[in-house]
XYZ file of N, CA and C in Angstrom:
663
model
N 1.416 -6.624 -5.611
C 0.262 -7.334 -6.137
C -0.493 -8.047 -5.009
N -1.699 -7.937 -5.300
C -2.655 -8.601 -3.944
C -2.720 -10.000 -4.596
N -2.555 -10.508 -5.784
C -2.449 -11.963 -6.376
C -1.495 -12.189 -6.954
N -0.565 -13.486 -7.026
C 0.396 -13.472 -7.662
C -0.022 -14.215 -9.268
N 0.977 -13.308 -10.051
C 0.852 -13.510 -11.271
C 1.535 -14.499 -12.317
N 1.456 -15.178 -12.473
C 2.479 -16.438 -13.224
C 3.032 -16.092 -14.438
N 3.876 -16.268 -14.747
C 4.179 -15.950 -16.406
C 3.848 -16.558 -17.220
N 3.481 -17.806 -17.369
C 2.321 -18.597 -17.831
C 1.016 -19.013 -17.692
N -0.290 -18.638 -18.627
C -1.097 -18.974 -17.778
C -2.045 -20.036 -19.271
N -2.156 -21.291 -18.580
C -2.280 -22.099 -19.741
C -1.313 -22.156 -21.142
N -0.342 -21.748 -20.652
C 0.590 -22.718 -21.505
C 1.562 -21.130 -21.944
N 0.687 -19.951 -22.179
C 0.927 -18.896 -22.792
C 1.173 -17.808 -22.243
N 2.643 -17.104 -22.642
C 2.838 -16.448 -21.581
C 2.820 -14.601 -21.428
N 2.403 -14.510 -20.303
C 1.670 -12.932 -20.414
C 2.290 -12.101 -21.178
N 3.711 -11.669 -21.266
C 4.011 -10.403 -22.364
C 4.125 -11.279 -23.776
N 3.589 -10.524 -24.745
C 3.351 -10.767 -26.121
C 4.878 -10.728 -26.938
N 5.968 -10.109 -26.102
C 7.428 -9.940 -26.868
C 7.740 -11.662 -26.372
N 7.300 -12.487 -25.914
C 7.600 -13.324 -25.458
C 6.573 -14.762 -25.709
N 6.000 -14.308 -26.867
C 4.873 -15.342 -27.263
C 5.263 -15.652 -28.870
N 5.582 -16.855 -29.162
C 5.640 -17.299 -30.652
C 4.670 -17.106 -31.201
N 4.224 -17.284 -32.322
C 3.381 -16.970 -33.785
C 1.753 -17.948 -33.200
N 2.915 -19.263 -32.399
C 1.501 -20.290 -32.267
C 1.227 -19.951 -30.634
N 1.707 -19.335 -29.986
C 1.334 -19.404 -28.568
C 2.057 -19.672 -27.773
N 3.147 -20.462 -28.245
C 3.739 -20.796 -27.261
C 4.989 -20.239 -26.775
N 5.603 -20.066 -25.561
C 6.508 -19.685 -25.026
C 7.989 -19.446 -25.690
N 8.750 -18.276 -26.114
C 9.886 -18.211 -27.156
C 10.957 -18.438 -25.704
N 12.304 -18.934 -26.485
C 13.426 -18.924 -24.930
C 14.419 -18.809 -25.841
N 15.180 -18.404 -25.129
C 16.865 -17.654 -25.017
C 16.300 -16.105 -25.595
N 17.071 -15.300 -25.919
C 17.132 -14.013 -26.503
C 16.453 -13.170 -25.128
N 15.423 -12.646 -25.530
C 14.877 -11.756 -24.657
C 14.232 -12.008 -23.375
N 13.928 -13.510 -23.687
C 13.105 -14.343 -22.366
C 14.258 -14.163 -21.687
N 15.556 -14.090 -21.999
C 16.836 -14.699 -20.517
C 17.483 -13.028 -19.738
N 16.193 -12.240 -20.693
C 16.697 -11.142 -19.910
C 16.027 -10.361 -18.575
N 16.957 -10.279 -17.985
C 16.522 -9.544 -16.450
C 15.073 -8.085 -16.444
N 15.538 -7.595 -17.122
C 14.754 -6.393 -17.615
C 14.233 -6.589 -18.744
N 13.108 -6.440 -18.707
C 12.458 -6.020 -20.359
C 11.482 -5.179 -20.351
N 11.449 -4.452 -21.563
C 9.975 -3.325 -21.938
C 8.956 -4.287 -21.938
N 7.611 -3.709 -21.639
C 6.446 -4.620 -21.903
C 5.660 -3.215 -22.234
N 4.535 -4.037 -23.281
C 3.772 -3.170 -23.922
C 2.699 -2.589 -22.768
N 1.613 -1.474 -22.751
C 0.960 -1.112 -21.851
C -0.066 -2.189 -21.938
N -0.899 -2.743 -23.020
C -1.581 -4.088 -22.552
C -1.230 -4.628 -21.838
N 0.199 -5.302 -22.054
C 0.521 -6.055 -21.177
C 0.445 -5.937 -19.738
N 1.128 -4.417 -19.907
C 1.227 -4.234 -18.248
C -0.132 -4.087 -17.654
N -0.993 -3.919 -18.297
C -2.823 -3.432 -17.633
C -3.094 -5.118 -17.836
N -3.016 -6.072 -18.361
C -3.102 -7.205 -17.806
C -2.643 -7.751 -16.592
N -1.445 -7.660 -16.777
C -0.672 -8.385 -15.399
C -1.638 -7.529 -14.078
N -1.754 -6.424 -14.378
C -2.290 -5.437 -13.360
C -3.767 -5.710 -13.045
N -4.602 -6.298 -13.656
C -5.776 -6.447 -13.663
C -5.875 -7.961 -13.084
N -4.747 -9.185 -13.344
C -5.131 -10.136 -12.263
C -4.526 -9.906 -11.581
N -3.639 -9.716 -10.841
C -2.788 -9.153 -9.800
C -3.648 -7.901 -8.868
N -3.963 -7.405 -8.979
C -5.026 -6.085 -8.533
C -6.285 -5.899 -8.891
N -6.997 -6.853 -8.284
C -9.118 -6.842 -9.102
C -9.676 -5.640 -9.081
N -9.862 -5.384 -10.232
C -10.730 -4.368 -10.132
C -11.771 -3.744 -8.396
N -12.143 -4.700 -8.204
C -13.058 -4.474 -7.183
C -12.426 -4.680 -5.644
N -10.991 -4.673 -5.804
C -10.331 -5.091 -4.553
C -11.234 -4.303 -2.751
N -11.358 -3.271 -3.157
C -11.607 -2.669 -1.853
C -13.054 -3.085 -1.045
N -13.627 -3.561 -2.689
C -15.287 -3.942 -1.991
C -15.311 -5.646 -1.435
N -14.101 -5.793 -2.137
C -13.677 -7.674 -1.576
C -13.458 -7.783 0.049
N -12.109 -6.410 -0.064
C -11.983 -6.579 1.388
C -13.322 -6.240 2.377
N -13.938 -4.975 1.742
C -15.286 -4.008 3.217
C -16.170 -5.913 3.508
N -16.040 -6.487 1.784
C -17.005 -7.578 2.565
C -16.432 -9.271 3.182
N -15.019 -9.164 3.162
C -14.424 -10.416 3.157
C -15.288 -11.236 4.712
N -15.528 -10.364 5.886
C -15.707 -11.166 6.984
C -16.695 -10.946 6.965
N -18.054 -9.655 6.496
C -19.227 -9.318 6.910
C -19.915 -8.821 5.463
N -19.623 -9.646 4.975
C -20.724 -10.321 3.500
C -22.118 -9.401 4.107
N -22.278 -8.772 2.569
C -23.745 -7.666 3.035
C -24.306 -8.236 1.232
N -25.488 -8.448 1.181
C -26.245 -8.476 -0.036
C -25.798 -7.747 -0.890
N -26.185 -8.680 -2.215
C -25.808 -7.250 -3.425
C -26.924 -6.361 -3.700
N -26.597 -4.751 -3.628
C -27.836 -4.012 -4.152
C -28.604 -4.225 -5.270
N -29.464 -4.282 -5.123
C -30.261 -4.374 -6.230
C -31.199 -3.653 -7.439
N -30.776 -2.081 -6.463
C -31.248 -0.852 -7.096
C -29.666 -0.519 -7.581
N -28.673 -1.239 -7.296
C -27.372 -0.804 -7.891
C -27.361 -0.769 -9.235
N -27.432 -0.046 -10.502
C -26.841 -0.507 -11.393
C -26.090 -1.146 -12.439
N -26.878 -1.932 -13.347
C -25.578 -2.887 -14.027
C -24.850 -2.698 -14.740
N -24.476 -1.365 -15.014
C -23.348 -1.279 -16.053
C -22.248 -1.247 -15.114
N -21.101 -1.894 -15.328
C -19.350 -1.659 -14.893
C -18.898 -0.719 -15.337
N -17.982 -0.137 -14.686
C -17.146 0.731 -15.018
C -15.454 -0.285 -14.434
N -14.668 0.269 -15.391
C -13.282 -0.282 -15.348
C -12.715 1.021 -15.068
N -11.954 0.701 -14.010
C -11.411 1.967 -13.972
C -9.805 1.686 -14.300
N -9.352 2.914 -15.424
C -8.533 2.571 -15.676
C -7.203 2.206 -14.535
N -5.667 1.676 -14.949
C -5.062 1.260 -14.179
C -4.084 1.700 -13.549
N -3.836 3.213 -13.852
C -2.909 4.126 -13.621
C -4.123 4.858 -12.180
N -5.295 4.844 -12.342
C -5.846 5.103 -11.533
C -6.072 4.789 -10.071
N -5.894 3.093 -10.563
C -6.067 2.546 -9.249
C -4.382 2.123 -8.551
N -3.553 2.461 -9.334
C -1.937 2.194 -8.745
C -2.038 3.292 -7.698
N -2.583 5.089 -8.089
C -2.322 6.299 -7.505
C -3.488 6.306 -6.243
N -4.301 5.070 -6.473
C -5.472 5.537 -5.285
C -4.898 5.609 -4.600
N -5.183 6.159 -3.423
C -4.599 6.008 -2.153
C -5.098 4.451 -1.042
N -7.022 5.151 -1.449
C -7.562 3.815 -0.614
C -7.332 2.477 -1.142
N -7.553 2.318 -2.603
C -6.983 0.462 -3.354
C -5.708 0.701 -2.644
N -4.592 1.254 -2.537
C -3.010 0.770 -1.886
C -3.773 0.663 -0.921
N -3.619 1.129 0.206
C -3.843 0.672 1.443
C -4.542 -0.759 1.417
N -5.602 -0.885 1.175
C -6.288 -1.788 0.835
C -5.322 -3.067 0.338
N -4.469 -3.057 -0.429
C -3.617 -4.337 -1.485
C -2.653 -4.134 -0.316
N -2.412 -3.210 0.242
C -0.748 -3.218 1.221
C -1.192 -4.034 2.639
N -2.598 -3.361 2.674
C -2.804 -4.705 4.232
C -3.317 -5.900 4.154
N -3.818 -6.155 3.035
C -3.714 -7.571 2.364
C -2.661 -8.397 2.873
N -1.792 -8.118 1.663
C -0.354 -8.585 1.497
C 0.616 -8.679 2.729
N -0.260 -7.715 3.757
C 1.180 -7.317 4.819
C 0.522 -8.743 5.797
N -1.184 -8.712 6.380
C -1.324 -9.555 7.182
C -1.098 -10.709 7.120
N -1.138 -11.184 5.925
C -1.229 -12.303 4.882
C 0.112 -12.869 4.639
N 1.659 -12.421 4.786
C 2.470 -12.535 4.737
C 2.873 -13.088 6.246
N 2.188 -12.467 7.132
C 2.805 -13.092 8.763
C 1.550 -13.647 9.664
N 0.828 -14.546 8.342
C -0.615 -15.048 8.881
C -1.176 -14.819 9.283
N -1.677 -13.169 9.812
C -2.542 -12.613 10.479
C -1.754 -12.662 12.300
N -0.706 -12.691 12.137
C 0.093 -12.665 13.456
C 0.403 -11.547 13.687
N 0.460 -11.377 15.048
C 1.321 -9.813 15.295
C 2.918 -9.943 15.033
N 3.578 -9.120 14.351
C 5.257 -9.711 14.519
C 6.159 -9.957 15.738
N 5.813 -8.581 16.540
C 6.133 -8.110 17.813
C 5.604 -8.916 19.047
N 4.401 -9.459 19.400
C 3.665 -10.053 20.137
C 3.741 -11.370 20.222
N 3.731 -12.030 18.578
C 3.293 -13.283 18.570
C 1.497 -13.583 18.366
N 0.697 -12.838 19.091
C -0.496 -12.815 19.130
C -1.315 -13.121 17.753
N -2.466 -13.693 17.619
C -3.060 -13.827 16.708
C -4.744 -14.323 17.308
N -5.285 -12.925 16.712
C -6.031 -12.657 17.354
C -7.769 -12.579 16.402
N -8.916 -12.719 16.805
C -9.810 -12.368 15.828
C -10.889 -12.121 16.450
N -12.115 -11.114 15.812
C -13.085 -10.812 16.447
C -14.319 -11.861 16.482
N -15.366 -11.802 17.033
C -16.684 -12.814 17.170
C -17.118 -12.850 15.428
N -17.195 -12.617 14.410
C -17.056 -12.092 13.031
C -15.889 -12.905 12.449
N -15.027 -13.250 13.051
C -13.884 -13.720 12.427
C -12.899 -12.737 11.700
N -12.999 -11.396 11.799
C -12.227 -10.801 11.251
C -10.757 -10.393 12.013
N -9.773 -10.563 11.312
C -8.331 -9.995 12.004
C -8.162 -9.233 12.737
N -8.057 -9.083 13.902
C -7.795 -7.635 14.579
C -6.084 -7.365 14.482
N -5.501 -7.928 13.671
C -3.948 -7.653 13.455
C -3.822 -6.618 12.607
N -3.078 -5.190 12.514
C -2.830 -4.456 11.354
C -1.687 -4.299 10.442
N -1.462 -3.978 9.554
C -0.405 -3.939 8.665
C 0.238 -2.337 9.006
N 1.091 -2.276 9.503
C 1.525 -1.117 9.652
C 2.835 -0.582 8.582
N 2.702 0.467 8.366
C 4.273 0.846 7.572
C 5.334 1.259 8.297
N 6.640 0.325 8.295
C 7.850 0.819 8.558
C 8.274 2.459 8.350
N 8.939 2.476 6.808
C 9.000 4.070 6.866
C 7.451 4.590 5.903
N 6.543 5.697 7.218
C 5.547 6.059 6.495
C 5.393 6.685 4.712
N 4.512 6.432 4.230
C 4.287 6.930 3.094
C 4.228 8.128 2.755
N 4.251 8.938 3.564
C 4.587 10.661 3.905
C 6.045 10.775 4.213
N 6.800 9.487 4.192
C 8.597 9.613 4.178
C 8.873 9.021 3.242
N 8.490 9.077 1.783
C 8.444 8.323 0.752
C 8.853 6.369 0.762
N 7.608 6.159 2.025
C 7.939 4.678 1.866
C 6.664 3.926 1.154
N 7.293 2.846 0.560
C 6.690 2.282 0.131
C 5.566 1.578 0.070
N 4.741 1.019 -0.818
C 3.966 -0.097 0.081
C 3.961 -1.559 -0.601
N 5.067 -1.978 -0.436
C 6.153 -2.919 -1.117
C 5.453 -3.521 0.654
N 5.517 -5.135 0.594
C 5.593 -6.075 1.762
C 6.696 -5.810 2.482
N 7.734 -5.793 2.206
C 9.106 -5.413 3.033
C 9.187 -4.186 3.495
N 8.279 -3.503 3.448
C 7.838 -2.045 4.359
C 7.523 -2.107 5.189
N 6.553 -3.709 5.638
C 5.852 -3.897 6.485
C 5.398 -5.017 7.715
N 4.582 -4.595 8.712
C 4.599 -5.292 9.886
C 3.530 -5.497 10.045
N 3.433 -6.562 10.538
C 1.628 -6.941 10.964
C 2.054 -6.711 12.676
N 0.599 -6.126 12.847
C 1.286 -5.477 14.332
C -0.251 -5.447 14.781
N -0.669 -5.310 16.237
C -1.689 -5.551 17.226
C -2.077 -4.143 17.128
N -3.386 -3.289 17.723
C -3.431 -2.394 17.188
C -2.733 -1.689 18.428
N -2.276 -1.936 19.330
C -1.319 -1.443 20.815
C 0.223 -1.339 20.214
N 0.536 -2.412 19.672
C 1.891 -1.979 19.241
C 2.425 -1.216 17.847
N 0.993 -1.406 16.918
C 1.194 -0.311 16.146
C 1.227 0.847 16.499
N 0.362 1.417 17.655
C 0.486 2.815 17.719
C 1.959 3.302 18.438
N 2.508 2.328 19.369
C 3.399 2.245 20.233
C 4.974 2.377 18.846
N 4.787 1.906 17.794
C 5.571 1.557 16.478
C 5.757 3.272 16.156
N 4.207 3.478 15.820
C 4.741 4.446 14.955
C 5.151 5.876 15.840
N 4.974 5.821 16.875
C 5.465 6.759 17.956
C 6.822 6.471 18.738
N 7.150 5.850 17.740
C 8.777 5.629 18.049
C 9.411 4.802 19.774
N 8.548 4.292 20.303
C 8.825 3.714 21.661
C 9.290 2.313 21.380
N 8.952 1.296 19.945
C 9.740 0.460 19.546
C 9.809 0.326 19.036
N 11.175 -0.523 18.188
C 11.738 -0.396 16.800
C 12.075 -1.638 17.269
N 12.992 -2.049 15.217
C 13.462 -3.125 15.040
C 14.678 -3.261 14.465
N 16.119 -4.296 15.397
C 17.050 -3.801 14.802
C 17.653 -4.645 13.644
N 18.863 -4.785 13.452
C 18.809 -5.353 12.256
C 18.707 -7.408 11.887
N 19.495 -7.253 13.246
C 19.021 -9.091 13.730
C 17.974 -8.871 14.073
N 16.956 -8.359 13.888
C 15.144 -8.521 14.250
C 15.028 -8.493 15.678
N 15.948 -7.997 16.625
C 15.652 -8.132 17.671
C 14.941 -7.025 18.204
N 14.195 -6.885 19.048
C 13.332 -5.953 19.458
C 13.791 -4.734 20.164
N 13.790 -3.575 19.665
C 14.205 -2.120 20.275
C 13.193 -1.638 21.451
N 13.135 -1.331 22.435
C 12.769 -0.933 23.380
C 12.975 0.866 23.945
N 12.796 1.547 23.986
C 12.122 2.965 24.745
C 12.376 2.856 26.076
N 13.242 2.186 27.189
C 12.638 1.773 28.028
C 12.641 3.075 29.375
N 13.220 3.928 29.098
C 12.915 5.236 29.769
C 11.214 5.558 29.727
N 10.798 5.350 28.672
C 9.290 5.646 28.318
C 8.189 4.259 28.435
N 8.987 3.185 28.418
C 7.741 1.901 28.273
C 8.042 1.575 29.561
N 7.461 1.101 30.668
C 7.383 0.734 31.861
C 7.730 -0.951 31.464
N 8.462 -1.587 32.292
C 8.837 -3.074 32.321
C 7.651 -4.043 32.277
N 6.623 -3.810 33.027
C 5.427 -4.746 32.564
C 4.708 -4.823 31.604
N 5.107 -3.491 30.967
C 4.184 -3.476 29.255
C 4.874 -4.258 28.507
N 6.369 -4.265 28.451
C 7.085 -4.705 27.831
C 6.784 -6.366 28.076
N 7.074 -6.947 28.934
C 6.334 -8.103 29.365
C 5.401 -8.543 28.891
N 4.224 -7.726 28.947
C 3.002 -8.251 28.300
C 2.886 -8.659 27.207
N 3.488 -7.027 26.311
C 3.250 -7.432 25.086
C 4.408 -8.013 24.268
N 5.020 -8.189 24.481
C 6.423 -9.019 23.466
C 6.504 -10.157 23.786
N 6.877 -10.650 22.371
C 7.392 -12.425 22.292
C 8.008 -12.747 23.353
N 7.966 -13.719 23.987
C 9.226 -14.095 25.131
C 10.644 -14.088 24.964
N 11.065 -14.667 23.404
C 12.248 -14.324 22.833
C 13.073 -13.299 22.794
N 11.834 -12.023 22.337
C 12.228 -10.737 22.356
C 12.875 -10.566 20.563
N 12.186 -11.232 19.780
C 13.090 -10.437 18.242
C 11.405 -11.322 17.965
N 11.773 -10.447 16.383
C 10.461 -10.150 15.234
C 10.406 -11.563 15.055
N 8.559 -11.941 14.991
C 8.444 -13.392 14.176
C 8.284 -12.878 12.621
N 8.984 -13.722 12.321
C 9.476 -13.740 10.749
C 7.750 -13.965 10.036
N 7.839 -13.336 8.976
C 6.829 -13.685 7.896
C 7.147 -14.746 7.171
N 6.042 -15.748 6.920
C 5.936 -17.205 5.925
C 6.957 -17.109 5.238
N 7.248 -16.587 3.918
C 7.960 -16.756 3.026
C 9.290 -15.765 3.530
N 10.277 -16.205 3.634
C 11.889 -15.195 3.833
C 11.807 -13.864 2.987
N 11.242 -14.493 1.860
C 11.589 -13.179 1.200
C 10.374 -11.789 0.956
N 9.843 -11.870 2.441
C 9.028 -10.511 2.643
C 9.399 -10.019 3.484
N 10.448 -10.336 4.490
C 11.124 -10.284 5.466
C 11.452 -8.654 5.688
N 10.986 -7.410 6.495
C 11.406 -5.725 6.180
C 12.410 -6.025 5.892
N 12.825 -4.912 5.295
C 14.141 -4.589 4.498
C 14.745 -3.755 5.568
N 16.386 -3.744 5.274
C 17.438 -3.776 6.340
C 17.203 -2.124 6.326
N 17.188 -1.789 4.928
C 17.392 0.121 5.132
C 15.681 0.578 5.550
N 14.519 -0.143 5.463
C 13.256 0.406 6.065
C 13.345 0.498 7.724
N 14.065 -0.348 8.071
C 14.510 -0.641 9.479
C 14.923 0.717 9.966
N 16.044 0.564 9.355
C 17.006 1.384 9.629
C 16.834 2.890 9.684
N 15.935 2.842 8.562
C 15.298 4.630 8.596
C 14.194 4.906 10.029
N 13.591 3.883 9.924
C 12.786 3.688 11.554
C 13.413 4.073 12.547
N 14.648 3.477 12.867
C 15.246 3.774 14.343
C 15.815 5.018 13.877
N 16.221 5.521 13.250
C 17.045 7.143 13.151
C 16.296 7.920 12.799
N 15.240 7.820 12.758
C 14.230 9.116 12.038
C 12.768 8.730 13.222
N 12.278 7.433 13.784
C 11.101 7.538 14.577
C 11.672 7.124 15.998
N 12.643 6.217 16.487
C 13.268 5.348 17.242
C 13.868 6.214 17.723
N 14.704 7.352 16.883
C 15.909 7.786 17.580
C 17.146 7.147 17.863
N 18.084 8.012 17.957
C 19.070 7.508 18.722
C 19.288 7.610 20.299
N 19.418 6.310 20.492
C 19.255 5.890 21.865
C 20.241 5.246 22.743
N 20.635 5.628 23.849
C 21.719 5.318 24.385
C 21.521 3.300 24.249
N 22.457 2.814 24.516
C 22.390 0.992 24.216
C 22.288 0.826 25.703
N 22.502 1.602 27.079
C 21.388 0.895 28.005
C 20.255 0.781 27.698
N 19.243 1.863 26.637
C 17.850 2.017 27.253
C 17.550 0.955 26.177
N 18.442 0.293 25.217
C 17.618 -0.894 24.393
C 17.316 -1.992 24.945
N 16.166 -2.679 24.401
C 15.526 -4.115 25.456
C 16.175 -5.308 25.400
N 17.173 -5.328 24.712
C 17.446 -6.826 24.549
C 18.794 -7.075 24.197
């Protein structure tokens, strides 16, 4: 979700299996359960504040605001919500949201935090295991990364291991790049909240499938 969704909103709470006669909130029985069915309203609600309709035209204008057309047309179209889960461009769009936005527009790898004369991010959200390796675009897929160490990421020259410390190529990365661009520490800056933190097996598919296996001299740290 590019917004988070509350289970209450004014008093009343989003699935209807979970709303009394007068509105208000039912508890024990089905509320205390982990899993529950929800009706498709429901779910095209939660989905509709959580995912705006218009997400992609929010982002083209978040830093470089352009007029509204005026030969544009006023009728809306809603597009339904199965539609916009399968877009390709709304994901991308909600996944680099969520991804920059999670490690403040920081690079993970670098530290760097960086922006153009515009004010816009030059940090990217990159995917751990690509979406052409059935990965996700879940926050814990992902890295906010400079656009040097993303490309350097997804070409397997560095990875991340499971203490977040930084994997190195170093047969292939020359010692002053490495220098330049990495934290002084040498391991991942953590994202705001712990619990967006990549996941141990997205990692993990990284170094054995893009990283390789690599002798433990040629790792950096």
């Amino acid at each position: 979700m590019d917004r988070h969704v509350p289970r209450l909103i004014e008093g009343r709470p989003m699935e209807a299996a979970l709303t009394a006669p007068d509105g208000s909130p039912l508890s024990g029985g089905l509320a205390q359960s982990a899993v529950r069915r929800i009706t498709e309203g429901d779910f095209a609600r939660i989905v509709n504040l959580g995912l705006p309709q218009r997400l992609e035209d929010i982002e083209a204008t978040r830093y470089d605001p352009r007029p509204f057309d005026m030969a544009e047309g006023a009728q809306t179209f809603e597009r339904p919500v199965v539609e916009r889960l399968l877009r390709r461009s709304y994901r991308d769009v909600a996944f680099r949201r969520k991804v920059r936005d999670a490690y403040d527009y920081r690079c993970a790898i670098s530290g760097l935090r960086l922006r153009n004369g515009g004010g816009r991010p030059e940090v990217q959200a990159a995917h751990i295991r690509p979406v052409e390796h059935q990965g996700s675009d879940s926050v814990r897929n992902g890295l906010a990364l400079s656009g040097t160490l993303h490309w350097m990421f997804d070409r397997g020259l560095i990875s991340v291991a499971d203490d977040h410390s930084i994997l190195v190529s170093r047969n292939k990365v020359p010692a002053d790049v490495v220098d330049r661009l990495l934290s002084p520490g040498g391991r991942l800056i953590p994202p705001r909240d712990p619990r967006d933190a990549p996941h141990p097996e997205n990692l993990r598919w990284h170094r054995e499938n893009v990283f390789g296996q690599i002798a433990t001299g040629d790792l950096a740290w």
